[in-house]
XYZ file of C-alpha atoms in Angstrom:
516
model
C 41.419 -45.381 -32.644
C 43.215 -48.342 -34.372
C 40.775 -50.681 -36.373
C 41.535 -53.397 -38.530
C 41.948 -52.331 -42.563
C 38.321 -52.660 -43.113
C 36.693 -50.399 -40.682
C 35.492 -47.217 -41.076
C 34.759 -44.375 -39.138
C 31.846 -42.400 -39.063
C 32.264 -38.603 -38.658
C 28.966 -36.914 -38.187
C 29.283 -33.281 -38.894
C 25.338 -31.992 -38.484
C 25.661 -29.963 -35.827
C 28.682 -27.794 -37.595
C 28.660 -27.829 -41.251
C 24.698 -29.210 -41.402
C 23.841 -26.130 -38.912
C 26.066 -24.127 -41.478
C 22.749 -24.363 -43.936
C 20.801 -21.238 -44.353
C 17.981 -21.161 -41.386
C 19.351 -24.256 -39.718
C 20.468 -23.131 -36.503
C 20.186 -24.749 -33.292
C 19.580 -24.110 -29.710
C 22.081 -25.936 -27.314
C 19.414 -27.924 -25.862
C 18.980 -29.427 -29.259
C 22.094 -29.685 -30.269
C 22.892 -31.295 -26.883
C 19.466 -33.935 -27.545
C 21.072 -34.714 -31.332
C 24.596 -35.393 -29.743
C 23.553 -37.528 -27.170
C 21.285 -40.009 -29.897
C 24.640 -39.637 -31.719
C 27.152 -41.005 -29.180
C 24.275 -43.715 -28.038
C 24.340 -44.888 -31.538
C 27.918 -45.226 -32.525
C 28.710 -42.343 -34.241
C 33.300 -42.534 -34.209
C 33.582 -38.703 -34.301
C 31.275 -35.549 -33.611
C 32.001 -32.655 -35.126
C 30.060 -30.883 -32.522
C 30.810 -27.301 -33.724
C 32.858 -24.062 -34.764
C 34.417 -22.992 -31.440
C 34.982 -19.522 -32.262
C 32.245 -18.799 -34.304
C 30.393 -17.723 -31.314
C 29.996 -17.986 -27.737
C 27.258 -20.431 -28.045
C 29.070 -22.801 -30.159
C 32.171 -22.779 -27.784
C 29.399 -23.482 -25.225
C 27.788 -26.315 -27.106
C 31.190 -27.586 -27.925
C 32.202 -27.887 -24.415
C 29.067 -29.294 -22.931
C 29.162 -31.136 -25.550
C 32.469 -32.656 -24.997
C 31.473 -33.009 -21.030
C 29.006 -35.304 -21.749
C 29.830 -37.730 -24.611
C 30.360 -41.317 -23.298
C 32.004 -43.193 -26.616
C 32.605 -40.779 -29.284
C 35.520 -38.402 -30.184
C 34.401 -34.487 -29.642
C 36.352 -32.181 -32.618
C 36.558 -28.745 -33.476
C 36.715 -27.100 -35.576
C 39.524 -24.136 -36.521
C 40.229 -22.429 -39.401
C 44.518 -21.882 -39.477
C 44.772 -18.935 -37.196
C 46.422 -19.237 -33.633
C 42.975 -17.900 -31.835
C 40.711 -20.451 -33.544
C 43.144 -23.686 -33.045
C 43.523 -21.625 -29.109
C 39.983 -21.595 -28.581
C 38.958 -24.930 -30.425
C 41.542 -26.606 -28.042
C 39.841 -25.021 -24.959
C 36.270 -26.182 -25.922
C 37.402 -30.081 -26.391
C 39.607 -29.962 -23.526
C 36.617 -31.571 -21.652
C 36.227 -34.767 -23.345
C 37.710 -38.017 -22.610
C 38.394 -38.464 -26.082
C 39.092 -34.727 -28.464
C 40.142 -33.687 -31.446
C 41.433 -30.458 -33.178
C 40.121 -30.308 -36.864
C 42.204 -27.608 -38.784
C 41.755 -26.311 -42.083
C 43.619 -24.334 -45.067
C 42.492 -23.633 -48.604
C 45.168 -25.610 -51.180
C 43.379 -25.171 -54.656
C 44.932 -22.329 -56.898
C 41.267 -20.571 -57.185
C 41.162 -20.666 -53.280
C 44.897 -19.588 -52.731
C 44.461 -16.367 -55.979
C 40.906 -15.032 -54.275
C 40.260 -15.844 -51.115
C 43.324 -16.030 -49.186
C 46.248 -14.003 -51.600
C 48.696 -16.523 -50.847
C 51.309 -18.362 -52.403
C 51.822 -22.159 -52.242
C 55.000 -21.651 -49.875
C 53.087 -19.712 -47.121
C 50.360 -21.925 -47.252
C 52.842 -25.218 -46.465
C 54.337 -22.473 -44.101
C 50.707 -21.794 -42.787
C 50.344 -25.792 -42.035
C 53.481 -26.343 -40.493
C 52.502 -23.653 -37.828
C 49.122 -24.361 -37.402
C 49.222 -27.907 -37.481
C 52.189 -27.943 -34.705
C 50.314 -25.596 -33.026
C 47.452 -28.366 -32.512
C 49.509 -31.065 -32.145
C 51.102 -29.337 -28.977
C 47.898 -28.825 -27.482
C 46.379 -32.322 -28.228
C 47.388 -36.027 -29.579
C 44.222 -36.442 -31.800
C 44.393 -33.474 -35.041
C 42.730 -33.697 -38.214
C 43.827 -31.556 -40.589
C 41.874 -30.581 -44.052
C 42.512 -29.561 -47.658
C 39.917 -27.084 -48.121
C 39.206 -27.656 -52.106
C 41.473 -30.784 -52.475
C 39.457 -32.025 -55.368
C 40.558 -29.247 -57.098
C 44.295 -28.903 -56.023
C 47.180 -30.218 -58.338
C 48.051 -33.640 -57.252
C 51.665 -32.692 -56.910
C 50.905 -29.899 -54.801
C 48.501 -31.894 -52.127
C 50.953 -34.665 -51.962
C 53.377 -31.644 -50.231
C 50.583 -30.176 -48.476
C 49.552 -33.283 -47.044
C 53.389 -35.011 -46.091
C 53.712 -31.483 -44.175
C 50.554 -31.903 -42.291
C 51.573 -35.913 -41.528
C 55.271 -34.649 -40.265
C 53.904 -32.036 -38.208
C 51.266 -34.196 -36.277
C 48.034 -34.780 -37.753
C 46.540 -38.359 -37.203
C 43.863 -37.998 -39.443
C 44.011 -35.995 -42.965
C 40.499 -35.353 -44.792
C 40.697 -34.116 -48.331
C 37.333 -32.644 -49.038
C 35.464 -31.723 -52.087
C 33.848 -29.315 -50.746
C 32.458 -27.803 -53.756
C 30.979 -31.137 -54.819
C 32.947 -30.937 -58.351
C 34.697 -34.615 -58.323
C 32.922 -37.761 -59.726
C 33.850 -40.814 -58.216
C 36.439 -42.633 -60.205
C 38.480 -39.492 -59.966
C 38.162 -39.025 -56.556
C 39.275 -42.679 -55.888
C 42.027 -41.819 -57.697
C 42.796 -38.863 -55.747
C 43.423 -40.581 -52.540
C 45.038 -43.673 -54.507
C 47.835 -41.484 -55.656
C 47.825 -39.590 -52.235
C 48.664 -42.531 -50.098
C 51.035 -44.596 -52.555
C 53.257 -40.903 -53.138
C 53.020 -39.635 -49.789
C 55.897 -41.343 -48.155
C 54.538 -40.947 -44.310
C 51.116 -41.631 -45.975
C 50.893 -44.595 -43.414
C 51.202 -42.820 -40.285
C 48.169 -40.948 -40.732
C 44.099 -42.079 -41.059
C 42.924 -40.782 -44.638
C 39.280 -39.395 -44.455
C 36.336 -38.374 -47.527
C 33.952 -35.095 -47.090
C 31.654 -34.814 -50.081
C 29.538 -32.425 -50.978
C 26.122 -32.968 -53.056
C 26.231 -30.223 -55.382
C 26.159 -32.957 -58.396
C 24.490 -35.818 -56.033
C 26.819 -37.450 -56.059
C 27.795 -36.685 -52.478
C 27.638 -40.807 -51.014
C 29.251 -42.079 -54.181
C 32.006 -40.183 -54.254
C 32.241 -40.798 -50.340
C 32.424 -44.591 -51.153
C 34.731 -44.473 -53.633
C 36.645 -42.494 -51.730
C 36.921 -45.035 -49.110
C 37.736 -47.851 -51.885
C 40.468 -45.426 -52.859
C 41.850 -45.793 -49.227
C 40.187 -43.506 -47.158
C 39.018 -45.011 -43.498
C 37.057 -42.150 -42.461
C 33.626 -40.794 -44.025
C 32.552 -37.071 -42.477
C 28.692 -37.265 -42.846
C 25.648 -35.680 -41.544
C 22.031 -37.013 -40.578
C 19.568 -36.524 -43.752
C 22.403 -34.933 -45.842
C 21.992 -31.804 -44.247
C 24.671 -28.882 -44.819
C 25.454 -26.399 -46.974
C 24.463 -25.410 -50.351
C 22.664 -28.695 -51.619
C 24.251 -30.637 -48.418
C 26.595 -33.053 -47.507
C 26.494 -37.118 -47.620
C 23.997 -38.748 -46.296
C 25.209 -40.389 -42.855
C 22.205 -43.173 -42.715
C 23.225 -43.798 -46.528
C 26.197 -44.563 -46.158
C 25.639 -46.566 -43.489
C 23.243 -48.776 -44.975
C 24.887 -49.092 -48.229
C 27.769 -50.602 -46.203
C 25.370 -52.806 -44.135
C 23.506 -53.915 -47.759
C 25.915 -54.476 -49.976
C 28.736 -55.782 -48.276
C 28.942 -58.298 -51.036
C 31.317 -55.247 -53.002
C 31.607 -52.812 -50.210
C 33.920 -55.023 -47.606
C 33.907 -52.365 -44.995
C 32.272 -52.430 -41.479
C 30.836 -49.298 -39.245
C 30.129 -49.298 -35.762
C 26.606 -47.078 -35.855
C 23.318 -49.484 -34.881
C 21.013 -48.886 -37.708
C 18.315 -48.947 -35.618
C 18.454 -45.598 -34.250
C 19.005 -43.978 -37.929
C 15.039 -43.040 -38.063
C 15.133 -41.401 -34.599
C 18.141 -39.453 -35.611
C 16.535 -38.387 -38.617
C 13.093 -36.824 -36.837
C 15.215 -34.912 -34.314
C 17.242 -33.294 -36.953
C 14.445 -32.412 -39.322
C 12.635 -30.644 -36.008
C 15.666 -28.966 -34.495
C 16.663 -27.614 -37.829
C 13.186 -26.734 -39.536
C 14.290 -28.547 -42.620
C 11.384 -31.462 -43.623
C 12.863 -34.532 -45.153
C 11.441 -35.185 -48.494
C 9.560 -38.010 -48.779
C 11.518 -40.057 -50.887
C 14.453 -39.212 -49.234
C 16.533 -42.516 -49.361
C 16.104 -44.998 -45.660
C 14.623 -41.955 -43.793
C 12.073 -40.509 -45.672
C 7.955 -40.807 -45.450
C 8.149 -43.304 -48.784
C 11.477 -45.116 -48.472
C 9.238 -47.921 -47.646
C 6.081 -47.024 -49.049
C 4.133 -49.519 -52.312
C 1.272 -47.754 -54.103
C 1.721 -49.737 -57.042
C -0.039 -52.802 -57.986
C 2.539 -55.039 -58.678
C 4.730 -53.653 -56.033
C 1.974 -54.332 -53.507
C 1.618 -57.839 -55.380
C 5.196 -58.538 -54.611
C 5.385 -57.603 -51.181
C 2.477 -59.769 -50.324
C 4.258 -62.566 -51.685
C 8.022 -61.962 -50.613
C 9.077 -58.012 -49.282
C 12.520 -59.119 -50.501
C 10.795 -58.793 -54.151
C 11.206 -54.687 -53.869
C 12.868 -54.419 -50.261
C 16.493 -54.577 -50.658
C 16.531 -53.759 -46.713
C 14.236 -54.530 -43.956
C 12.353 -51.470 -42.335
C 12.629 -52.428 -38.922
C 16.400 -52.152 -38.853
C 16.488 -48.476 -39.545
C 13.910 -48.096 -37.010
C 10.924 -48.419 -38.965
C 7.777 -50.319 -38.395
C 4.428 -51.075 -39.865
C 1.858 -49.432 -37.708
C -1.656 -48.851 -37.871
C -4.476 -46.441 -36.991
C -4.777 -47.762 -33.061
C -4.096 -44.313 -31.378
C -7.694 -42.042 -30.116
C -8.780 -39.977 -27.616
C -8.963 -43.718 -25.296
C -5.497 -44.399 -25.778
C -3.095 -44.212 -22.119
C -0.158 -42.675 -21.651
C 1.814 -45.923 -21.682
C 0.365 -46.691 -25.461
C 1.251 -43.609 -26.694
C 4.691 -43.674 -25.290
C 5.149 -47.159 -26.928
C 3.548 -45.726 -30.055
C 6.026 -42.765 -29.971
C 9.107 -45.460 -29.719
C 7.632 -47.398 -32.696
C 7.586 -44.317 -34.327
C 11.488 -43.295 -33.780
C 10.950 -41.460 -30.187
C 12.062 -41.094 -26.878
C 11.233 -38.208 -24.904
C 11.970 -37.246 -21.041
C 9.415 -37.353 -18.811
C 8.554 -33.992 -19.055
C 8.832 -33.440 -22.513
C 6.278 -37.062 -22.882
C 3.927 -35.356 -20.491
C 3.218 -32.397 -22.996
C 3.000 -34.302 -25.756
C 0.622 -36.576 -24.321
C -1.442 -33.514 -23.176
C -1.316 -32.411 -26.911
C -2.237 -35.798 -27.909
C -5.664 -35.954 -26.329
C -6.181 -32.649 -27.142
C -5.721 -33.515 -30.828
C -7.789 -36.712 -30.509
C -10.791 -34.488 -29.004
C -10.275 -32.595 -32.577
C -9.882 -35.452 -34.979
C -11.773 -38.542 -35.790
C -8.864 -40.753 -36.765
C -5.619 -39.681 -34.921
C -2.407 -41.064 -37.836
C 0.933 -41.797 -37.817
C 1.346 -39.037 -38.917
C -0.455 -36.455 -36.846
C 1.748 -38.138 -33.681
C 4.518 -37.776 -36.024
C 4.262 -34.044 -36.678
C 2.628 -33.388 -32.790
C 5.992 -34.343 -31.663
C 8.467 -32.759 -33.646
C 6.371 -29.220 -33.208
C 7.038 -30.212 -29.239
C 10.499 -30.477 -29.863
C 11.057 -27.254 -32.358
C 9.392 -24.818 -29.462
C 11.243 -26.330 -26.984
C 13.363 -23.685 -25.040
C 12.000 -21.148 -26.821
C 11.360 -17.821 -24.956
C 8.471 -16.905 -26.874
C 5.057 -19.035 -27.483
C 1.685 -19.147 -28.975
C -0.870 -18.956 -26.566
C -4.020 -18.332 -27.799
C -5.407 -17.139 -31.597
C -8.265 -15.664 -32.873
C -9.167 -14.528 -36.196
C -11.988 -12.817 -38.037
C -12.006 -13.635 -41.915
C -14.247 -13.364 -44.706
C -15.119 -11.494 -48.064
C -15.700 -7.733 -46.375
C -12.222 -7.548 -44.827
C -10.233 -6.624 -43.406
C -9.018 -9.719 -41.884
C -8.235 -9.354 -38.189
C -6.293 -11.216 -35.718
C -6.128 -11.506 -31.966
C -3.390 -12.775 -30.686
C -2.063 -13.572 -27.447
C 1.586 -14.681 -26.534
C 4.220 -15.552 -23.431
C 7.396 -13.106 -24.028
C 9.694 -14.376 -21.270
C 7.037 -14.997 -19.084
C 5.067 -12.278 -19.850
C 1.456 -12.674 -21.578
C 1.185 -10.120 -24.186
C -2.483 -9.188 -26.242
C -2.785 -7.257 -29.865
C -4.957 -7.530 -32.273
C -4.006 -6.266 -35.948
C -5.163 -6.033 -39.941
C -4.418 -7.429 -43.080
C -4.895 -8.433 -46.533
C -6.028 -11.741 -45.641
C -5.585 -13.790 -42.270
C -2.560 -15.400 -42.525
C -1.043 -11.262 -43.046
C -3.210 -10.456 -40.013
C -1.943 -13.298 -38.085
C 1.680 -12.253 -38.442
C 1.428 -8.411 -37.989
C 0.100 -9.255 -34.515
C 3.296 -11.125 -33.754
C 5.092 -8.291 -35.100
C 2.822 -6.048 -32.558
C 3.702 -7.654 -29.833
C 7.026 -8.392 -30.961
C 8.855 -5.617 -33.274
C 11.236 -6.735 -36.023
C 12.430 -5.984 -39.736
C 12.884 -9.691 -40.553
C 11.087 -10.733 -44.375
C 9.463 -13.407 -44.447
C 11.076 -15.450 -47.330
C 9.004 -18.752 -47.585
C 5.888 -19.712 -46.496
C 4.331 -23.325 -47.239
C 1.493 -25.203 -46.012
C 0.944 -28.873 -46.582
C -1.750 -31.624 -44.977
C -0.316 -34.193 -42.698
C -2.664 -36.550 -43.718
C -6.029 -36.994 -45.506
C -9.263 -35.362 -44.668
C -10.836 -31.928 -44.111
C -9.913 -32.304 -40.198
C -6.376 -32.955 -41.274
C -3.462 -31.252 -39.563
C -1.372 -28.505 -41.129
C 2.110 -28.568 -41.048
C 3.432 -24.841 -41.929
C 7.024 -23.872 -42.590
C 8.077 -20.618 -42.645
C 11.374 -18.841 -43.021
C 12.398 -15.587 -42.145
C 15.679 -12.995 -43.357
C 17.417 -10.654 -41.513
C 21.169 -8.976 -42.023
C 21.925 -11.260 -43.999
C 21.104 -14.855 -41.522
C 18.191 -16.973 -41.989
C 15.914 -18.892 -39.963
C 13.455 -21.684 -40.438
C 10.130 -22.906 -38.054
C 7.786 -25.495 -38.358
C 4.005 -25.446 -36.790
C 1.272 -27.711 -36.982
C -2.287 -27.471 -35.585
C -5.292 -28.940 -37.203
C -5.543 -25.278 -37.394
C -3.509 -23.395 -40.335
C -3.944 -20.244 -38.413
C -2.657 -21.617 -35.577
C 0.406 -23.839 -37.112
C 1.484 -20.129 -39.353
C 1.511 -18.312 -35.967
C 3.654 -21.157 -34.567
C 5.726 -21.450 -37.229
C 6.442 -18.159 -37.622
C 7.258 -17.456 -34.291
C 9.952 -20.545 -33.870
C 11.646 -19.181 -37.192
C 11.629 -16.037 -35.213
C 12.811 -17.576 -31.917
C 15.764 -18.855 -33.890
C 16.359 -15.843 -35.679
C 16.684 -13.909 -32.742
C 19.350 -16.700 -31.234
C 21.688 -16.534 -34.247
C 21.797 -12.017 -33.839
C 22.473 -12.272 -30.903
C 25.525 -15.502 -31.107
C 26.821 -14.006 -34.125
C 29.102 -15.654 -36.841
C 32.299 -14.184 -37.926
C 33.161 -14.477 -41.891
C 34.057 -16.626 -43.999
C 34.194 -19.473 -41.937
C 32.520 -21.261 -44.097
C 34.917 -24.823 -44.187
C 35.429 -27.891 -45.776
């Protein structure tokens, strides 16, 4: 991977430490759809999962691996022989792998969570490290807690890791404590003490537990560092991790004081963004920065004034290179299935054939419902399409009896692997109703933690779009739904946070592998 001094490397970590956040899991077919926009786009590095966290992240890992055509496939392993083994196994596959390795280095970390001295940890990374190295060329190795390790300390921790084979060394604050002139410094000192400091790629993982997640990532990078780990729309654990299509775009806008260069097309940063939010269940807010519903949005008067006369006035980037364009209401119940598939790429999407012909089906079905079919509506059509997708059980058909007498009652009828199941059931209201049928047909303790309803758009025939997250031993799953029906979109919703629910009992996650 040599580059010239300027360019940096995106790592994208979403589909391990972004599907580490509470109710984001993934099924392999999505995590195999986000990969694939990922290596089109030119993403350096996926971090494509936690090989030994599960079967079914070994199994995305490797698939994964099979099937990238540009980027580097890592995994990653905590230091223990059996993760490094089995991390090694999964990116065996790809033309181009990596081993990512990990050990705490902070005293906090080293006094609590791993009852360890300073000597066995250095002793921990010569073995594990090795270990890696011996099984592949390309090993990153990380300082879990770096931000908060004595500077003295990392410098040994990381010379150890350089001399014993890692090509790339990432020194994370994973607890998002740093601010960004000290962790510029951080890697400043690093590399000028470090006296192999040259032989090795110095990388930035930030998390955004003080938002300041992309700053510190830059400075990082002015500090040295040639690698920024990254997911798409910041997701990952507690409040997240940097935003990948911010940092991007800060590089691409202000090159005037960032001198740096990426290789990922801007262009496909929307797309990236929709797929995430609907494989994961997490919404983007809508001023979320290049990705979200108002990044590009006027409402006020002098804003609106400005654009007219220049959109450089309050547009410091242009919407169309992240993928965005100015559309209008030209979508109905007339529209062909070549306009809406043009509509759907204007809009950040490309579907299979298969996957096109049911939304299209949906589509005129919706624009039988609606008057005015929005943005929007095609917007949140889609990513419903894509959250169900796979899933063994669906929504068929709903019907409800509401009103003042109670009780409410719901009859609901659903496909459980194939098999079309009826109940009807009670409750305090028809929403409750609605959901003790599921559980009818389909028995569970899960609690249902959060459940939120908002309009897509405008009107009394708007459609609902209805998240809903469910809790069970401890693991947590979120689904979306949307019908012009809130009946309907809660029944969906619930059932794909179910769906998912059901997928991470059954893969399982050891402990504390929580990383980086």
């Amino acid at each position: 991977m040599s580059a010239s001094d300027n360019q940096v490397r995106i790592f994208d970590t979403t589909l391990r430490d972004g599907e580490q956040s509470p109710g984001a899991s993934m099924t392999l077919e999505e995590k195999l759809a986000i990969a694939e926009i990922l290596d089109d786009m030119g993403v350096d590095i996926i971090e494509a999962g936690f090989p030994i966290a599960s079967n079914g992240d070994f199994e995305a890992v490797s698939e994964i691996a099979k099937n990238a055509k540009n980027s580097v496939i890592a995994g990653l392993a905590r230091a223990i022989h059996a993760d490094i083994d089995r991390c090694g196994e999964a990116v065996k596959h790809a033309e181009k792998g990596r081993i990512h390795t990990f050990v705490s280095t902070s005293p906090i970390h080293l006094k609590f969570q791993m009852n360890k001295t300073e000597d066995q940890v250095v002793d921990i990374i010569t073995d594990t490290v090795t270990r890696a190295r011996n099984l592949i060329d390309d090993v990153e190795w990380s300082a879990m807690d770096a931000t908060r390790t004595p500077i003295d300390y990392l410098c040994r921790c990381v010379e150890t890791a350089i001399k014993c084979g890692a090509t790339t060394i990432n020194l994370p604050d994973t607890v998002g404590y740093a601010t960004p002139d000290e962790y510029k410094k951080m890697f400043e000192d690093i590399i000028e003490r470090v006296p192999n400091s040259d032989q090795a790629i110095f990388s930035v993982h930030c998390h955004d537990d003080l938002g300041l997640a992309v700053a510190n990532s830059l400075a990082g990078v002015a500090g040295g560092a040639r690698q920024v780990e990254c997911t798409i729309n910041g997701l990952g654990e507690r409040a997240g991790n940097a935003a990948l299509e911010e940092i991007v775009m800060a590089i691409r806008t202000r090159s005037d004081i960032l001198p740096y260069s990426c290789n990922v097309d801007p262009h496909y940063l929307t797309r990236a963004s929709k797929l995430v939010s609907a494989a994961s269940g997490f919404a983007v807010q809508y001023n979320k920065a290049i990705v979200g519903k108002n990044a590009f949005a006027h409402e006020s008067g002098i804003h609106q004034d400005g654009m007219l006369k220049n959109a450089e006035t309050y547009e410091i980037m242009r919407p169309e290179d992240v993928g965005v364009k100015a559309t209008s209401l030209v979508m109905g119940k007339h529209s062909g299935r070549h306009a809406f598939k043009d509509k759907l790429k204007e809009l950040g999407f490309e579907l299979g054939d298969n996957a096109l012909q049911d939304a299209f089906r949906r589509f005129k079905d919706l624009a039988d419902r609606k008057k005015h079919v929005y943005d929007e509506d095609i917007e949140a059509l889609v990513e419903n399409e894509i959250a169900i997708a796979g899933e063994n059980t669906k929504v068929l058909s709903l019907t409800v009896i509401a009103g003042t007498g109670g009780p409410q009652k719901a009859i609901l009828t659903m496909d459980v692997n194939g098999v079309h199941e009826t109940r009807e059931a009670t409750g305090d209201g028809p929403v409750d109703a609605t959901f003790n049928a599921i559980k009818a047909i389909v028995p569970h303790e899960a609690t249902l933690q959060l459940y939120q309803v908002h309009a897509v758009t405008e009107g009394t025939d708007a459609q609902a779009e209805v998240s809903v997250r469910l809790e069970s031993g401890g693991r947590i799953a979120t689904g979306k739904g949307a019908d012009t029906d809130t009946l309907v979109a809660s029944a969906r919703a619930y059932v794909s946070a179910m769906n998912k629910l059901e997928m991470r009992q059954q893969t399982g996650n050891p402990g504390a592998l929580q990383a980086v």
